[in-house]
Coordinates of C-alpha atoms in Angstrom, one line a residue:
M214 CA 67.3 -13.3 -231.5
K215 CA 65.9 -14.2 -234.8
L216 CA 62.3 -14.1 -233.7
F217 CA 63.0 -11.2 -231.4
R218 CA 64.3 -9.2 -234.6
V219 CA 61.4 -10.0 -236.9
G220 CA 58.7 -8.7 -234.0
V221 CA 60.7 -5.7 -233.7
L222 CA 61.0 -5.1 -237.8
R223 CA 57.2 -5.7 -238.1
K224 CA 56.3 -3.1 -235.3
R225 CA 58.1 -0.6 -236.4
Y226 CA 56.6 -1.5 -240.1
Y227 CA 53.4 -1.1 -239.3
G228 CA 54.0 2.1 -237.5
V229 CA 55.2 3.7 -240.4
L230 CA 52.6 2.5 -242.6
Q231 CA 50.1 4.1 -240.1
K232 CA 51.7 7.3 -240.1
R233 CA 52.0 7.2 -243.6
F234 CA 48.4 6.0 -244.8
A235 CA 46.5 7.4 -241.4
S236 CA 43.6 9.8 -242.3
V237 CA 43.3 13.5 -240.9
K238 CA 41.0 14.0 -238.0
T239 CA 38.0 16.2 -239.0
H240 CA 35.2 17.7 -236.7
N241 CA 32.1 15.1 -236.5
V242 CA 29.8 16.9 -238.7
D243 CA 28.3 15.4 -242.1
W244 CA 28.1 18.1 -244.6
N245 CA 28.4 18.5 -248.3
P246 CA 31.7 19.3 -250.5
M247 CA 31.9 23.5 -249.8
K248 CA 32.2 25.5 -252.9
S249 CA 33.6 29.1 -253.4
Q250 CA 31.8 32.6 -252.3
K251 CA 31.0 33.6 -255.6
Q252 CA 29.0 30.3 -256.4
L253 CA 27.1 30.9 -253.2
S254 CA 26.5 34.4 -254.1
Q255 CA 24.9 33.1 -257.5
G256 CA 22.6 31.0 -255.7
I257 CA 24.2 27.7 -257.1
E258 CA 24.4 25.9 -254.1
F259 CA 21.2 27.4 -252.2
S260 CA 18.5 26.4 -254.8
G261 CA 15.9 26.8 -252.1
S262 CA 16.8 30.1 -250.9
F263 CA 13.3 31.9 -252.6
G264 CA 10.9 29.4 -250.7
R265 CA 12.4 30.1 -247.8
K266 CA 12.4 33.8 -248.0
V267 CA 8.7 33.5 -248.9
F268 CA 8.4 31.2 -245.8
F269 CA 10.2 33.4 -243.6
G270 CA 8.1 36.8 -244.8
L271 CA 5.0 34.9 -244.3
L272 CA 5.9 34.1 -240.9
C273 CA 7.0 37.7 -240.1
L274 CA 3.5 38.7 -241.4
A275 CA 1.6 35.9 -239.6
P276 CA 1.5 37.8 -236.0
I277 CA 0.2 40.8 -237.9
I278 CA -2.5 39.4 -239.6
T279 CA -4.1 37.1 -237.0
F280 CA -4.0 39.9 -234.8
A281 CA -5.6 42.2 -237.0
L282 CA -7.8 39.6 -237.9
G283 CA -8.7 38.6 -234.1
T284 CA -9.5 43.0 -233.6
W285 CA -11.9 42.5 -236.2
Q286 CA -13.7 39.5 -234.7
T287 CA -13.6 41.6 -231.9
K288 CA -16.1 44.3 -233.4
R289 CA -18.1 41.7 -235.0
L290 CA -18.5 40.1 -231.4
K291 CA -19.7 43.8 -230.3
W292 CA -21.9 44.1 -232.9
K293 CA -23.5 41.0 -232.9
N294 CA -24.2 41.2 -229.0
K295 CA -25.9 44.5 -230.0
L296 CA -27.8 43.0 -232.5
I297 CA -28.9 40.0 -230.6
A298 CA -29.9 42.4 -227.9
E299 CA -32.2 44.7 -230.0
C300 CA -33.8 41.6 -231.1
E301 CA -34.3 40.1 -227.6
D302 CA -35.5 43.7 -226.4
R303 CA -38.1 43.7 -229.4
L304 CA -39.5 40.0 -228.5
T305 CA -40.8 41.9 -225.1
Y306 CA -43.0 44.0 -226.7
K307 CA -46.5 43.9 -226.8
P308 CA -48.2 42.9 -230.1
A309 CA -48.7 45.7 -232.5
P310 CA -50.8 45.8 -235.8
L311 CA -48.6 45.5 -239.0
P312 CA -48.0 48.9 -240.7
K313 CA -50.3 49.0 -243.7
Y314 CA -47.2 50.5 -246.0
I315 CA -44.4 48.6 -244.6
T316 CA -41.8 48.0 -247.4
K317 CA -39.0 45.2 -247.2
E318 CA -36.1 47.8 -246.6
D319 CA -38.0 48.6 -243.1
M320 CA -37.9 45.1 -242.1
P321 CA -34.1 45.2 -240.8
N322 CA -35.2 47.3 -238.4
L323 CA -38.5 45.6 -237.3
E324 CA -36.9 42.2 -237.0
Y325 CA -38.2 40.2 -234.5
R326 CA -41.2 42.6 -233.6
K327 CA -44.1 41.1 -232.7
V328 CA -47.1 42.4 -235.3
L329 CA -50.8 41.5 -235.8
V330 CA -52.2 40.7 -239.2
T331 CA -56.0 40.3 -239.9
G332 CA -57.0 39.0 -243.1
H333 CA -57.8 35.2 -244.6
F334 CA -55.3 32.9 -246.1
D335 CA -55.4 31.7 -249.7
Y336 CA -54.9 28.1 -249.5
S337 CA -55.1 27.3 -253.2
R338 CA -51.5 29.0 -253.5
E339 CA -49.7 27.1 -250.5
V340 CA -45.8 26.4 -251.2
F341 CA -43.6 24.0 -248.8
V342 CA -39.9 24.6 -248.2
G343 CA -38.2 21.5 -247.5
P344 CA -37.9 18.5 -246.6
R345 CA -37.2 19.4 -242.9
L346 CA -36.8 17.2 -240.3
H347 CA -38.4 17.7 -236.9
N348 CA -37.7 15.5 -234.3
G349 CA -36.9 12.8 -236.7
I350 CA -40.3 13.0 -238.3
K351 CA -40.2 14.3 -242.2
G352 CA -42.1 17.5 -242.9
Y353 CA -42.1 20.7 -244.7
N354 CA -42.6 24.5 -243.7
L355 CA -45.8 25.9 -244.9
I356 CA -45.9 29.2 -246.5
C357 CA -49.2 30.5 -247.5
P358 CA -50.1 34.0 -248.9
F359 CA -52.1 36.1 -246.8
V360 CA -54.9 39.2 -247.8
Q361 CA -55.2 41.7 -245.4
S362 CA -58.0 43.0 -244.6
N363 CA -56.8 46.9 -244.3
G364 CA -56.1 46.5 -248.1
G365 CA -52.3 46.5 -247.3
G366 CA -52.2 43.4 -249.9
E367 CA -51.1 40.4 -249.7
V368 CA -48.1 39.0 -247.4
L369 CA -45.8 35.7 -246.6
I370 CA -47.0 33.8 -243.7
D371 CA -44.6 31.1 -242.9
R372 CA -47.1 29.0 -240.7
G373 CA -44.5 26.5 -239.4
W374 CA -43.5 22.8 -240.1
I375 CA -46.4 20.1 -241.2
R376 CA -45.8 16.5 -241.5
D377 CA -45.5 15.5 -245.2
D378 CA -48.6 13.3 -245.5
K379 CA -50.7 16.4 -244.0
V380 CA -49.9 18.7 -246.9
L381 CA -52.9 18.2 -248.5
L382 CA -55.8 20.1 -247.1
N383 CA -58.3 17.4 -246.8
R384 CA -56.1 15.2 -245.1
R385 CA -55.8 17.5 -242.0
N386 CA -58.0 17.5 -238.5
L387 CA -58.6 20.4 -236.5
Q388 CA -59.9 22.2 -239.4
H389 CA -60.7 25.7 -237.6
L390 CA -56.6 25.3 -236.6
S391 CA -55.3 23.7 -239.7
C392 CA -56.8 25.7 -242.2
P393 CA -59.1 28.2 -240.4
K394 CA -61.6 29.8 -242.9
G395 CA -63.2 33.5 -242.8
E396 CA -61.4 36.3 -241.2
I397 CA -59.1 35.9 -238.7
T398 CA -56.2 37.7 -236.7
V399 CA -52.4 36.0 -236.6
E400 CA -49.6 36.5 -234.4
C401 CA -46.6 37.2 -236.3
V402 CA -42.9 38.1 -236.0
I403 CA -41.4 40.1 -238.9
R404 CA -38.1 38.5 -240.0
V405 CA -35.7 39.1 -242.8
P406 CA -35.3 36.1 -245.0
P407 CA -31.9 34.3 -245.6
Q408 CA -30.6 35.4 -249.0
K409 CA -29.8 33.1 -251.7
G410 CA -26.7 30.7 -251.6
T411 CA -24.0 30.9 -254.6
F412 CA -24.1 27.1 -255.0
S413 CA -28.2 27.1 -254.5
M414 CA -30.4 25.7 -257.0
D415 CA -32.6 27.9 -259.1
H416 CA -36.5 27.0 -258.6
E417 CA -38.4 25.4 -260.9
K418 CA -41.0 28.0 -261.9
G419 CA -44.7 26.3 -261.3
S420 CA -43.4 24.0 -258.4
R421 CA -45.1 24.2 -255.2
L422 CA -42.0 22.8 -253.3
Y423 CA -38.7 25.1 -252.8
Q424 CA -35.4 23.7 -251.5
Y425 CA -34.4 26.5 -249.6
L426 CA -36.2 29.5 -248.3
D427 CA -36.6 32.3 -251.3
A428 CA -39.1 34.8 -250.1
D429 CA -38.4 37.1 -253.0
A430 CA -39.0 33.9 -255.7
I431 CA -42.2 32.9 -253.4
A432 CA -43.4 36.2 -253.8
E433 CA -42.8 37.0 -257.2
E434 CA -44.3 33.7 -258.1
L435 CA -47.1 34.2 -256.2
G436 CA -47.9 37.8 -257.0
S437 CA -47.5 38.9 -253.0
R438 CA -45.5 41.5 -251.6
P439 CA -42.1 40.5 -250.4
I440 CA -43.2 40.8 -246.7
Y441 CA -42.2 38.1 -244.8
L442 CA -43.8 36.8 -241.3
Q443 CA -43.8 34.0 -238.9
A444 CA -46.5 32.6 -237.2
L445 CA -45.8 32.0 -233.4
Q446 CA -46.1 28.8 -231.8
N447 CA -49.6 28.7 -229.7
F448 CA -50.9 25.3 -228.5
H449 CA -54.1 26.8 -226.8
D450 CA -57.0 26.5 -228.7
K451 CA -58.7 29.1 -230.8
P452 CA -62.4 29.4 -229.8
E453 CA -62.8 32.8 -232.5
W454 CA -61.6 30.6 -235.0
L455 CA -63.7 27.7 -234.2
K456 CA -66.8 30.0 -234.4
N457 CA -65.8 31.3 -237.9
E458 CA -65.4 28.0 -239.1
I459 CA -69.1 26.8 -237.7
E460 CA -70.4 29.9 -239.3
F461 CA -68.5 29.2 -242.5
Q462 CA -70.1 25.5 -242.8
R463 CA -73.7 27.0 -242.2
G464 CA -73.5 29.2 -244.7
Q465 CA -72.3 26.4 -247.2
L466 CA -75.1 24.7 -246.0
S467 CA -77.3 27.2 -246.7
Q468 CA -76.2 28.0 -249.9
E469 CA -76.5 24.1 -250.9
A470 CA -80.2 24.2 -249.3
V471 CA -80.9 27.1 -251.6
E472 CA -79.5 26.0 -254.6
H473 CA -81.5 22.3 -254.0
Q474 CA -84.7 24.8 -253.6
K475 CA -84.1 26.2 -256.7
K476 CA -83.6 22.9 -258.5
S477 CA -86.8 21.1 -256.9
K478 CA -89.0 24.4 -257.5
W479 CA -88.3 23.9 -261.2
A480 CA -88.4 19.8 -261.4
F481 CA -90.9 19.3 -258.4
W482 CA -91.8 16.0 -260.0
K483 CA -88.6 14.5 -259.7
T484 CA -88.5 15.6 -256.0
S485 CA -88.4 12.0 -253.5
S486 CA -88.3 11.2 -250.2
K487 CA -84.5 10.8 -250.2
D488 CA -84.1 14.3 -250.9
E489 CA -86.2 15.8 -248.9
K490 CA -84.3 13.5 -246.3
N491 CA -81.0 15.0 -247.5
L492 CA -82.5 18.6 -247.6
Q493 CA -83.4 18.5 -244.1
T494 CA -80.0 16.8 -242.5
S495 CA -78.2 19.8 -244.6
S496 CA -80.4 22.3 -243.5
A497 CA -80.0 21.4 -239.5
P498 CA -78.4 23.8 -237.3
V499 CA -74.9 23.0 -236.3
P500 CA -74.3 22.9 -232.6
E501 CA -73.2 25.1 -230.6
V502 CA -70.1 25.0 -228.9
D503 CA -68.9 26.7 -225.5
F504 CA -66.4 29.3 -226.5
D505 CA -65.5 30.5 -223.1
T506 CA -63.0 27.2 -222.7
A507 CA -59.6 27.0 -223.9
E508 CA -58.6 23.9 -224.4
E509 CA -54.4 23.6 -225.1
F510 CA -53.1 20.9 -227.1
D511 CA -50.1 18.9 -227.2
P512 CA -47.5 18.8 -229.7
L513 CA -47.9 15.4 -230.9
Q514 CA -51.5 16.1 -231.5
F515 CA -50.8 19.0 -233.9
I516 CA -48.3 17.0 -235.7
N517 CA -51.3 14.0 -236.1
A518 CA -53.9 16.6 -237.0
G519 CA -51.8 18.5 -239.7
V520 CA -51.8 21.8 -237.8
P521 CA -48.3 23.6 -238.5
L522 CA -46.0 24.3 -235.8
G523 CA -45.2 27.4 -235.4
K524 CA -42.2 29.6 -234.3
I525 CA -40.9 29.6 -231.0
P526 CA -40.3 33.3 -230.1
R527 CA -37.1 33.4 -229.5
V528 CA -33.7 35.0 -231.3
D529 CA -32.2 32.2 -233.9
Y530 CA -28.8 34.5 -234.5
K531 CA -26.0 32.5 -234.1
N532 CA -22.7 33.8 -232.3
N533 CA -19.8 32.2 -232.5
H534 CA -17.1 35.6 -232.9
L535 CA -15.8 34.8 -229.7
N536 CA -14.5 31.7 -230.6
Y537 CA -13.1 33.2 -233.9
L538 CA -11.6 35.9 -231.6
V539 CA -9.9 33.2 -229.5
T540 CA -8.5 31.3 -232.3
W541 CA -6.9 34.3 -234.2
Y542 CA -5.3 35.7 -230.8
S543 CA -3.9 32.3 -230.4
L544 CA -2.4 32.3 -233.8
S545 CA -1.0 35.5 -233.5
F546 CA 0.5 34.5 -230.3
A547 CA 2.1 31.4 -231.3
S548 CA 3.4 32.7 -234.4
T549 CA 5.0 35.7 -232.3
V550 CA 6.5 32.9 -230.1
L551 CA 7.8 30.8 -233.0
L552 CA 9.6 34.1 -234.6
L553 CA 11.2 34.8 -231.7
Y554 CA 12.6 31.4 -231.5
L555 CA 14.0 31.0 -234.9
F556 CA 15.5 35.1 -234.4
K557 CA 17.2 33.4 -230.9
T558 CA 18.4 30.2 -232.6
G559 CA 19.5 31.5 -236.1
K560 CA 17.5 28.5 -237.3
F561 CA 15.9 30.9 -240.3
L562 CA 19.7 31.4 -241.5
N563 CA 21.5 29.7 -244.8
P564 CA 22.7 26.4 -243.7
T565 CA 25.8 26.5 -246.2
E566 CA 26.8 29.8 -244.9
E567 CA 26.8 28.6 -241.5
K568 CA 28.9 25.8 -243.0
L569 CA 31.6 28.6 -244.6
K570 CA 31.9 30.1 -241.1
Y571 CA 32.7 26.8 -239.3
A572 CA 35.3 26.3 -242.0
R573 CA 37.2 29.5 -241.7
K574 CA 37.3 29.2 -238.1
I575 CA 38.9 25.5 -238.4
I576 CA 41.3 26.5 -241.4
K577 CA 42.6 29.6 -239.1

């Protein structure tokens, strides 16, 4: 009986303790201690409200801004397509003589127009832009002043890429193609040179090497007109240029022979049999060449001989506006969906105010 009474007393005692010290059941939400509405209105509790407002404002503006940028890229795409179509159309025209009084302001309206210029190169003032790689081979773009025969002054002709060990004239082969002599006609395209970059280094005056193409600086230093042309790539032989080369060599040989005769006239007693033999050799006629056969060379032969590789007749404009257009419109759509989701779920609201609303419901 005693054991039974002790068990009953213990059970009653533990029941009283549980009722007295038991905790109040609350909702299973981990939240910070609440503060008064006055403190919330003063922004003490919600210290990051300004940053959230800025973020929310930018999120509201994002669909509008990105949609406007996408629309702007649409206009840019139409403009670039029209420009490329006009330039490709100009490439189909037959070459015409370069206008004598063409100016720098006329070049944008004539870009990629094929022209013919007649005159001669001034190889003493060649300049090089680079280095540039061509199929893994180091080289430079060769720019040479061209003196026009029609009195139009000098223009700059970009003859193309040349290997780095062929920049010197005496190292070039196929002289009638690598450095043609006399009056020749060159087929080129009119180009608007790129503008100097903001972070581009200034050119060192007196140097023949340019890190980037600055046609205005090159023209100013060489004393030529700022008209920039690119010679077209052509692997066919030029018999008429070879004829000029032969006539130039004949002229040099005849001039040397005349000078030698003048010297021998005043110093005939010093003339030896060896000098007479050299005179006969220098005055010997140059063998004739069949100019009706036009040979075509391989690009590798041009590279090894030091003949500049001209420009391939095609439009080089890049057109990435379609990619930009898709990117901006995609961002506009994504930001719109995100904004609607936040409005629907209410996650952009103040979390402390949400806790207060929930507390009021519990208290009631």
